[in-house]
XYZ file of N, CA, C and O in Angstrom:
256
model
N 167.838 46.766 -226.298
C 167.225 47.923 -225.716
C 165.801 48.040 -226.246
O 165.647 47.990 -227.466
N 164.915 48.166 -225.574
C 163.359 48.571 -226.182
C 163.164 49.631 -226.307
O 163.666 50.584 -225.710
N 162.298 49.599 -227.217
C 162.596 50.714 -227.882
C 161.130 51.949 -227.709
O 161.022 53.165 -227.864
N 160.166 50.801 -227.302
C 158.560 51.562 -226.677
C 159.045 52.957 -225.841
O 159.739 53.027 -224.827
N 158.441 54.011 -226.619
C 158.446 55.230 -225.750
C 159.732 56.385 -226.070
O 159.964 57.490 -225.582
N 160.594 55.380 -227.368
C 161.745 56.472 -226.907
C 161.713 57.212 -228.046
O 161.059 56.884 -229.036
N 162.473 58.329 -227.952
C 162.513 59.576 -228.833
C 163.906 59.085 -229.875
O 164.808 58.308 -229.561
N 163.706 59.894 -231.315
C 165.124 59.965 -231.615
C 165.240 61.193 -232.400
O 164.397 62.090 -232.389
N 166.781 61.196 -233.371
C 166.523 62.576 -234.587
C 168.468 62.021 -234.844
O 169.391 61.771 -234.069
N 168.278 62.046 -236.602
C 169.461 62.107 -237.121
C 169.528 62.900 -237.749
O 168.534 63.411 -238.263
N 170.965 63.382 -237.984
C 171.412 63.992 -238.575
C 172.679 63.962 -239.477
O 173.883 63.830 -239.256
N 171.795 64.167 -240.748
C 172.942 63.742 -241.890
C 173.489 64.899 -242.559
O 172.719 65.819 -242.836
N 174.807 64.985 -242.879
C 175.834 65.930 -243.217
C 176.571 65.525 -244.432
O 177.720 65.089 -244.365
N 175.661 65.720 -245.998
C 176.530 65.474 -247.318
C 176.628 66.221 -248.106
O 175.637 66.511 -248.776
N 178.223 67.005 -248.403
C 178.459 68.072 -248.297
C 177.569 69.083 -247.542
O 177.205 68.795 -246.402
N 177.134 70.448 -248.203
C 176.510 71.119 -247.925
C 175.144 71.131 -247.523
O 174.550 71.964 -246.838
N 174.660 69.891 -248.151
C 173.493 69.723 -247.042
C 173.375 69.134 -246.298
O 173.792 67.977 -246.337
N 172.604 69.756 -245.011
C 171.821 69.063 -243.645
C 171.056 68.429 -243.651
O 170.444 69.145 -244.444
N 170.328 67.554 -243.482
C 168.871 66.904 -242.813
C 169.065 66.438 -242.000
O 170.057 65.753 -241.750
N 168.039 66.707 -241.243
C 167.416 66.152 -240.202
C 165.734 65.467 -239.706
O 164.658 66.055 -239.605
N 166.032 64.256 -239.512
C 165.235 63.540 -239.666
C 164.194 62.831 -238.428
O 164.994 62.259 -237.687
N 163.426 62.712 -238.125
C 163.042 61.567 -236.332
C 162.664 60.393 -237.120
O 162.123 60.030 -238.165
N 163.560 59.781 -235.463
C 163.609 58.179 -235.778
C 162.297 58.212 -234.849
O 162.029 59.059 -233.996
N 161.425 56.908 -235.280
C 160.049 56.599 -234.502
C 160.553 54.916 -234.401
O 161.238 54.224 -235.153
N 159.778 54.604 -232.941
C 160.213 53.263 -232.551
C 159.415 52.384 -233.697
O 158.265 52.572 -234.095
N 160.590 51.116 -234.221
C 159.717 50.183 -235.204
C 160.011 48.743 -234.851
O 160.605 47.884 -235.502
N 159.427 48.694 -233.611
C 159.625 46.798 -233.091
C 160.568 47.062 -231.783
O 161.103 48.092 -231.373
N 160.560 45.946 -231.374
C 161.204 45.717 -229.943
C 162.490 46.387 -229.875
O 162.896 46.851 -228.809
N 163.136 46.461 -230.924
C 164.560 47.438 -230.580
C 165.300 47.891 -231.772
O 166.473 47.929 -232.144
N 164.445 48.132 -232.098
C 164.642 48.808 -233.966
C 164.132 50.573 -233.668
O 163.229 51.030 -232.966
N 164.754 50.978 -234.200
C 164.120 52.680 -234.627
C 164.165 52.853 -236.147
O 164.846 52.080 -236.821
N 163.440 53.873 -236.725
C 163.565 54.038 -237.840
C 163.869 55.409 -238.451
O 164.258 56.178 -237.573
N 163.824 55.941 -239.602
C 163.329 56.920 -240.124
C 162.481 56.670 -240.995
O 162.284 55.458 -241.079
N 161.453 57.710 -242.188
C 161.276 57.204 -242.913
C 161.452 58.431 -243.972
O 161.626 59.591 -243.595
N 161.398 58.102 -245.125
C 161.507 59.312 -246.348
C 162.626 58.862 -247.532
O 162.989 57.707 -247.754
N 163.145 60.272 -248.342
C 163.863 59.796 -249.005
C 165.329 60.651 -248.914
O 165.367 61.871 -249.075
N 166.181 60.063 -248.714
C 167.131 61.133 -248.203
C 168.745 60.673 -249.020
O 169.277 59.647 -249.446
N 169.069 62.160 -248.901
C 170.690 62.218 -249.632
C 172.075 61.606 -249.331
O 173.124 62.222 -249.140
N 171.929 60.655 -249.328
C 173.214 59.436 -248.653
C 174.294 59.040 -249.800
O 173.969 58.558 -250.885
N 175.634 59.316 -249.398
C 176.144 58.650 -250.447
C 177.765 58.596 -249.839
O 177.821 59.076 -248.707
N 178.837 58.199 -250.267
C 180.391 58.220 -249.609
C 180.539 59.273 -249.031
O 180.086 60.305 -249.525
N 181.262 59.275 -247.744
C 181.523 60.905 -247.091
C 180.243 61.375 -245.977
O 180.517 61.939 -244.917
N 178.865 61.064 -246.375
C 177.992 61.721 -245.668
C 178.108 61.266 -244.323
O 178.651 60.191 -244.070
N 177.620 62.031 -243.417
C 178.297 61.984 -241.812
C 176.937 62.300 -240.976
O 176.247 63.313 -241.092
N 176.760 61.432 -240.290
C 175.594 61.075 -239.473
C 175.500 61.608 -237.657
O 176.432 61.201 -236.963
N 174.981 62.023 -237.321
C 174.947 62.308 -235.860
C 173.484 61.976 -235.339
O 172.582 62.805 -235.451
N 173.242 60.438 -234.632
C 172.040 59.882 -234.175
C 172.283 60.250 -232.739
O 173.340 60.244 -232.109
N 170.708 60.666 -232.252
C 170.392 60.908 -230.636
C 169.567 59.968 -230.474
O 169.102 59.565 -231.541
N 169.168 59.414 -229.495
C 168.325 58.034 -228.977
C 167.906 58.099 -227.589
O 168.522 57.383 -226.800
N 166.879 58.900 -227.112
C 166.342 59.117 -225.709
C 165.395 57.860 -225.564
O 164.586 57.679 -226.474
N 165.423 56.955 -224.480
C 165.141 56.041 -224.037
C 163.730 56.389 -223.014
O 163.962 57.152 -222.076
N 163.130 56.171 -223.073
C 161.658 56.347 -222.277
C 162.488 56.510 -220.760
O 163.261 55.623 -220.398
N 162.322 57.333 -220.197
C 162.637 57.938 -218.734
C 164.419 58.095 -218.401
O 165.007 58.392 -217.360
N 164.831 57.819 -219.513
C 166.504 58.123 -219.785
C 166.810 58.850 -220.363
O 166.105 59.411 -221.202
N 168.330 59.174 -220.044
C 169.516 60.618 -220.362
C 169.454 60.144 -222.371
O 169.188 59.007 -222.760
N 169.691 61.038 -223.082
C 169.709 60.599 -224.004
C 171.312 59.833 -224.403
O 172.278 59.636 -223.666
N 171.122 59.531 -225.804
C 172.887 58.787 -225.916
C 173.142 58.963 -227.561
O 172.447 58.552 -228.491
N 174.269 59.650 -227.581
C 174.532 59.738 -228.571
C 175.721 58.820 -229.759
O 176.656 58.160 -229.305
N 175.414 58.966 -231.505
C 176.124 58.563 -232.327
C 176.861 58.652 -232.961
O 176.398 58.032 -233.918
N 178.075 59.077 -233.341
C 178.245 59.422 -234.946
C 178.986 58.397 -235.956
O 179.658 57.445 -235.560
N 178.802 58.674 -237.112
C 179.441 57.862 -238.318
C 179.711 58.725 -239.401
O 179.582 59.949 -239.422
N 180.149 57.874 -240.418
C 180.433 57.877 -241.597
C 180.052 57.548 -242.381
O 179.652 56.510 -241.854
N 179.691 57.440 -243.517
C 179.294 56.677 -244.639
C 180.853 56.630 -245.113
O 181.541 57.642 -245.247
N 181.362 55.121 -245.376
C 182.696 55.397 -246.693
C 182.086 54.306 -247.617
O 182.608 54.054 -248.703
């Protein structure tokens, strides 16, 4: 998928805290974030990925 033009935003859930983050396109079909963020067993992720002139599509995970 290329990635020119498209939008994103995750969202990470460990314990009690939220962040939320935007992914910015980094190469032909890579997205990124960047910063420093609270990840560890358990934390729970919800990625959105809007595609330049497309419905968006959504993620979720886990960290175990």
């Amino acid at each position: 998928m290329a990635t020119k033009g498209a939008k994103g935003k995750i969202t990470m859930l460990t314990g009690a805290d939220k962040t939320e983050v935007d992914l910015i396109p980094a190469g032909d079909s890579r997205m990124e974030a960047k910063g420093k963020f609270n990840v560890s067993a358990g934390t729970k992720a919800v990625v959105e990925i809007t595609p330049e002139g497309k419905k968006p599509s959504t993620l979720r995970f886990a960290i175990k």
